[in-house]
Tab-separated table of C-alpha atoms in Angstrom:
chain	number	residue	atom	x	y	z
A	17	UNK	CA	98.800	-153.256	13.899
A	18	UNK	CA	99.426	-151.849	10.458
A	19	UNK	CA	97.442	-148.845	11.184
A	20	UNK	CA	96.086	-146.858	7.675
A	21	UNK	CA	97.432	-148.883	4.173
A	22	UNK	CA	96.516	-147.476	1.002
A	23	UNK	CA	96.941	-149.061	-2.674
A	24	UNK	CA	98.540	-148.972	-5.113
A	25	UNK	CA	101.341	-146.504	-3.639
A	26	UNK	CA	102.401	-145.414	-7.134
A	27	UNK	CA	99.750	-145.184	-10.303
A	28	UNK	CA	100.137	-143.573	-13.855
A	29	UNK	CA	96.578	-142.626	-15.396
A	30	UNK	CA	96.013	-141.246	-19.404
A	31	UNK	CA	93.487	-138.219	-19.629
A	32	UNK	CA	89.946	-140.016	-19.213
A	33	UNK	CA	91.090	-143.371	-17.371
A	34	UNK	CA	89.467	-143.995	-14.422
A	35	UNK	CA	90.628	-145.537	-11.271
A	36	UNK	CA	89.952	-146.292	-7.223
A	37	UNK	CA	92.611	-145.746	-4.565
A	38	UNK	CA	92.195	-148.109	-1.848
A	39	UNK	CA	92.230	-147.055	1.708
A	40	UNK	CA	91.860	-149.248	4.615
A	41	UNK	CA	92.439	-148.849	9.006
A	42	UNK	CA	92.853	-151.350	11.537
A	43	UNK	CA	92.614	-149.025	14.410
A	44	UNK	CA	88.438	-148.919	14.868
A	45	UNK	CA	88.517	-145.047	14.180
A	46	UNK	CA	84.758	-144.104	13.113
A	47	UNK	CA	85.767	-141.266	10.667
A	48	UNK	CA	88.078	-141.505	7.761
A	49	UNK	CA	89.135	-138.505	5.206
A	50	UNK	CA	91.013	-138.680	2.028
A	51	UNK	CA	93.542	-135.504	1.300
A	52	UNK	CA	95.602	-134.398	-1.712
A	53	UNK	CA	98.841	-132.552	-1.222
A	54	UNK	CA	100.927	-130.431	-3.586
A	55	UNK	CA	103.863	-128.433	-3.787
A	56	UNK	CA	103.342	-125.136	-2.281
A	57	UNK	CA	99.562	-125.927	-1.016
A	58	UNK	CA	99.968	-128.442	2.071
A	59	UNK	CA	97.078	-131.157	2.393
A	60	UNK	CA	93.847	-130.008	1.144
A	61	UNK	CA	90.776	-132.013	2.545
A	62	UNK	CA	88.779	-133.833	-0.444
A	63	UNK	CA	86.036	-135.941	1.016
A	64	UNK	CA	85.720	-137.134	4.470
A	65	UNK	CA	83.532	-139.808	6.692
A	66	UNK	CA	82.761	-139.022	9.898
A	67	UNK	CA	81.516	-142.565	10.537
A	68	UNK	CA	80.001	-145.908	8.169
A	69	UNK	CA	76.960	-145.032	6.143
A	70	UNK	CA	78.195	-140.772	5.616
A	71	UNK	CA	80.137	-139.179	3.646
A	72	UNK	CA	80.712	-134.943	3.096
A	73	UNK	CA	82.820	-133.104	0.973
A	74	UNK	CA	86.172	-130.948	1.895
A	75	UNK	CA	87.854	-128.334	0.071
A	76	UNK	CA	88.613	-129.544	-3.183
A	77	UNK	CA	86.033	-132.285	-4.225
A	78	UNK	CA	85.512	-131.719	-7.684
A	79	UNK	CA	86.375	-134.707	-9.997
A	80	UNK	CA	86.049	-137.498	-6.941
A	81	UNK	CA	83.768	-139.566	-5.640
A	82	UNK	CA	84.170	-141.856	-2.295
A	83	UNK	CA	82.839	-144.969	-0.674
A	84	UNK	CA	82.437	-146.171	2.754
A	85	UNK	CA	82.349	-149.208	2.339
A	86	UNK	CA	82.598	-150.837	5.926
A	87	UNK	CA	83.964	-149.490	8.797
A	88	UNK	CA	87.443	-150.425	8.118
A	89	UNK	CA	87.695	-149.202	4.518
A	90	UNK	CA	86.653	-145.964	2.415
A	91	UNK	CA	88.131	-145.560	-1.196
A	92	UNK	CA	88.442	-142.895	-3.584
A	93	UNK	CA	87.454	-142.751	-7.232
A	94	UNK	CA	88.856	-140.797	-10.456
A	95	UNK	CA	86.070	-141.368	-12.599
A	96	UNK	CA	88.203	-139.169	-15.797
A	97	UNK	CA	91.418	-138.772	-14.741
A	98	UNK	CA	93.166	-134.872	-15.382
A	99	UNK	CA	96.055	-134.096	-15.148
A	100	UNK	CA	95.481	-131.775	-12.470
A	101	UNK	CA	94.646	-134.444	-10.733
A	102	UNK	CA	98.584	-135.211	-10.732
A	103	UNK	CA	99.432	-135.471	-6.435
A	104	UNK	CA	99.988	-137.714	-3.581
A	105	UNK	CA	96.896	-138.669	-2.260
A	106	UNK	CA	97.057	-139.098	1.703
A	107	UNK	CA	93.999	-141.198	3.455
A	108	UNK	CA	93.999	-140.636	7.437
A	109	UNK	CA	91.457	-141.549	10.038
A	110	UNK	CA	90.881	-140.621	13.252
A	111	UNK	CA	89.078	-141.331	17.107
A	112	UNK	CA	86.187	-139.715	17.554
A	113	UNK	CA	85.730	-138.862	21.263
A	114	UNK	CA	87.123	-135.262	22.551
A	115	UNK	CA	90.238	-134.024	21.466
A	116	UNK	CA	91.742	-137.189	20.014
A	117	UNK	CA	89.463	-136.575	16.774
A	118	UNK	CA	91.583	-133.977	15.759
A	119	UNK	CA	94.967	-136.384	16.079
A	120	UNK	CA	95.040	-137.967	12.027
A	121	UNK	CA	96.858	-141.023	11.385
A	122	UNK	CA	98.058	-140.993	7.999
A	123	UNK	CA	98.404	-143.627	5.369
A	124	UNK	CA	101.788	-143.919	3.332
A	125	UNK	CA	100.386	-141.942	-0.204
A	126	UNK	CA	99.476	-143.048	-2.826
A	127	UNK	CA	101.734	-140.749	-5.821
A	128	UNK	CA	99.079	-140.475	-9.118
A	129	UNK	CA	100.406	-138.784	-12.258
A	130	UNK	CA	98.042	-138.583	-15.143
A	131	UNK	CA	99.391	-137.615	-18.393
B	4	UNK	CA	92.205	-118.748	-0.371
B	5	UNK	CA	94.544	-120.700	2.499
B	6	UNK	CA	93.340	-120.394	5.712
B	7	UNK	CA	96.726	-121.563	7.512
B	8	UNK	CA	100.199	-119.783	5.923
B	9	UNK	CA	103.470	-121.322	6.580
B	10	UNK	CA	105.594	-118.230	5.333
B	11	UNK	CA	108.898	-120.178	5.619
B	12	UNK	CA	109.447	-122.860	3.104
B	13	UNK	CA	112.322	-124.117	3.869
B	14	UNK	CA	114.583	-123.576	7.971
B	15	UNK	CA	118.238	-124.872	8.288
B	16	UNK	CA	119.763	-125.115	11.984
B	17	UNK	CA	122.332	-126.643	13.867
B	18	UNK	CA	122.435	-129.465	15.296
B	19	UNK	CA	121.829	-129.240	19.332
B	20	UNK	CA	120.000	-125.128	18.907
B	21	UNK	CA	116.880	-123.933	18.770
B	22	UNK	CA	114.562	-124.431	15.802
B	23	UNK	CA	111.586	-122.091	15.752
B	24	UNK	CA	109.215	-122.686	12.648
B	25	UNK	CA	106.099	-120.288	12.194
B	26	UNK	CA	102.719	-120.240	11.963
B	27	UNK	CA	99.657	-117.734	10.594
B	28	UNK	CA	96.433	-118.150	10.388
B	29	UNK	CA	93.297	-116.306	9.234
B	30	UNK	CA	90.043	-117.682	10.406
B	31	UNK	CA	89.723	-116.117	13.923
B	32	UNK	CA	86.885	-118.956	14.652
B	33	UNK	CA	90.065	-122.372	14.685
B	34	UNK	CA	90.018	-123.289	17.927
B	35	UNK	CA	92.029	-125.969	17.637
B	36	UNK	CA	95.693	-126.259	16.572
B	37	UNK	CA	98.219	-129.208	15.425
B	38	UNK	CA	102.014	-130.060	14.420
B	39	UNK	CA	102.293	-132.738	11.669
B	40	UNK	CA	105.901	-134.185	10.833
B	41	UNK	CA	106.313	-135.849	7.287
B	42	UNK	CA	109.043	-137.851	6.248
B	43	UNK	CA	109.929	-138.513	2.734
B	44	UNK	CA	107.742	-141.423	1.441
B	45	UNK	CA	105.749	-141.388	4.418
B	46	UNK	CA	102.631	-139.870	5.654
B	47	UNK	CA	102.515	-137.039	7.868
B	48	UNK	CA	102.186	-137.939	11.903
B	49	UNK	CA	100.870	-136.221	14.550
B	50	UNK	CA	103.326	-134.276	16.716
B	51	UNK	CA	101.823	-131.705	19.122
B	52	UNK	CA	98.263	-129.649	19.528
B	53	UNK	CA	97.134	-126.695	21.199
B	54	UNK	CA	93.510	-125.558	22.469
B	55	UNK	CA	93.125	-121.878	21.976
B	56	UNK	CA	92.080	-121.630	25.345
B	57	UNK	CA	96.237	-122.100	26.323
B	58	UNK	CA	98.797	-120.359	25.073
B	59	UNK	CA	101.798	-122.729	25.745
B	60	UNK	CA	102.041	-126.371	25.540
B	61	UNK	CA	104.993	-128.710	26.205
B	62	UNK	CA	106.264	-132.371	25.501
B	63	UNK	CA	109.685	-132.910	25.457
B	64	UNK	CA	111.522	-130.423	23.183
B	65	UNK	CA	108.836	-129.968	21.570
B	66	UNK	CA	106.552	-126.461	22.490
B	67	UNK	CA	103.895	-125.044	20.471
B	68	UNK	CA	103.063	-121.470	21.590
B	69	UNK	CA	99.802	-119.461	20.237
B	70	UNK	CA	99.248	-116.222	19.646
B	71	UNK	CA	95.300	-115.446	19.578
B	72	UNK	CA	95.609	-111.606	19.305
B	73	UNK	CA	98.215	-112.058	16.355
B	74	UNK	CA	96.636	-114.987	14.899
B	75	UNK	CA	100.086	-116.911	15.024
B	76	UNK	CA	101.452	-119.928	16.581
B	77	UNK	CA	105.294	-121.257	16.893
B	78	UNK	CA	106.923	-124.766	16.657
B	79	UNK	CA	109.947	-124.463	19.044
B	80	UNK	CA	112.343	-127.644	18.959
B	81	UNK	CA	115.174	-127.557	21.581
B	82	UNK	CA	117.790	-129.237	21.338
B	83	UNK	CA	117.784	-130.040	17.700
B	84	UNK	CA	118.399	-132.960	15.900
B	85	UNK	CA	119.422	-134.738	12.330
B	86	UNK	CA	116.292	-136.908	12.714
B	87	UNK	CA	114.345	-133.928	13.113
B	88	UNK	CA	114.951	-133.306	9.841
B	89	UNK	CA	111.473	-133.465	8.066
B	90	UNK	CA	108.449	-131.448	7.069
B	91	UNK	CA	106.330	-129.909	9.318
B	92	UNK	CA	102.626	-129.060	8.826
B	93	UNK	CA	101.000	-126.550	10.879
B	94	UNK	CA	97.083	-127.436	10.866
B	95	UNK	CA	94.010	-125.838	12.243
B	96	UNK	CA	90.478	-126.901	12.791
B	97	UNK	CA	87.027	-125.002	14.106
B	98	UNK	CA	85.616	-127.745	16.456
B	99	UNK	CA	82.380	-126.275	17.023
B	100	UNK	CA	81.759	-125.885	13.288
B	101	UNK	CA	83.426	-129.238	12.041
B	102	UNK	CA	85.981	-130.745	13.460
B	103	UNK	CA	86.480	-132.880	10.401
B	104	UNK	CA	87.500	-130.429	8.467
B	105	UNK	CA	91.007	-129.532	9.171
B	106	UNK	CA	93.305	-126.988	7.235
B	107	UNK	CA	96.589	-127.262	6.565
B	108	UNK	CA	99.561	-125.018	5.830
B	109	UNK	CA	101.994	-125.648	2.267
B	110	UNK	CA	104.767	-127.006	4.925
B	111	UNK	CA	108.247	-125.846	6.217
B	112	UNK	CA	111.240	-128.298	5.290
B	113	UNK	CA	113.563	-128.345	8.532
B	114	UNK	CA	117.176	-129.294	7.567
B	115	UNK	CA	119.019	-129.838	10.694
B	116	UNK	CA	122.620	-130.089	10.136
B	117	UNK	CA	125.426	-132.288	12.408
């Protein structure tokens, strides 16, 4: 059981590259979320799927875009890469019956700097 | 404008006492309430919850206490340990509006010392 994996787990962009971080679970969670974290601000929610075929936005979606592209997997896309776009990017995913849907299990990060 | 406030950045303790890391919030409507613990080069994992229909919950040495009235809630680790040495993220969610969308505070680095 390798649980969440995400790729690459270190990327350097230029201004205006675009890329997809990969995000994948083996644990048959229905709802998958994609956070950014930086220093001083904790984990800020950017897109979320609460289950295959939807997607919603967080806190802080500006400049993404996400696919759900199976169950297993949902990705996120940098279309034109800032640099304030420069954080870890977490993906987690969780159960979705009663309490348990609040218990994230977190990917290792994925670090992006864009320069 | 955070939602969750973790006022201490940083908490250093020795090894075998108490550690007590704090908690605020500001959205009276969370109803729900976690403990994340993040290693370095790892992602956070899940460590303890609270319903805000309790005010006290226990595993091990770990007990999260909440406050409703005061809008705060407490991480108490007893007896503490080196490998307790980590981040921890205090998170909150509103499950009747959406569950999904959690909120997390900027983290307090616990150093525990031998």
């Amino acid at each position: 059981n390798a649980g969440v994996t995400q790729t690459p787990k270190f990327q350097v962009l230029k201004t205006g590259q675009s890329m997809t971080l990969q995000c994948a679970q083996d644990m048959n969670h229905n709802s998958m979320y994609w956070y950014r974290q930086d220093p001083g601000m904790g984990l800020r929610l950017i897109y979320y799927s609460a289950s295959e075929g939807t997607t919603d936005k967080g806190e802080v979606p500006n400049g993404y875009n996400v696919s759900r592209l199976n169950k297993r997997e949902f990705s996120l896309r940098l279309e034109s890469a800032a640099p304030s776009q420069t954080s870890v990017y977490f993906c987690a995913s969780s159960d979705e019956w009663g309490l348990a849907r609040n218990e994230q299990y977190f990917g290792p990060g994925t670090r992006l700097t864009v320069t | 404008d955070q939602q969750v406030k973790q006022n201490s950045p940083s908490l250093s303790v020795q090894e075998g006492r108490i550690s007590i890391l704090n908690c605020d919030y500001t959205n009276s409507m969370f109803d729900y309430f976690l403990w994340y613990k993040k290693y370095p080069a790892e992602g956070p994992t899940f460590l303890i919850s609270i319903s805000s229909i309790k005010d006290k919950n226990e595993d091990g040495r770990f007990t999260v206490f909440l406050n409703k009235s005061a809008k705060h809630l407490s991480l108490h680790i007893v007896p503490s340990q080196p490998g307790d040495s980590a981040v921890y993220f205090c998170a909150a969610s509103d499950l009747q509006y959406n569950n999904n969308d959690m909120r997390f505070g900027a983290g307090t680095r616990l150093t525990v010392k031998p």
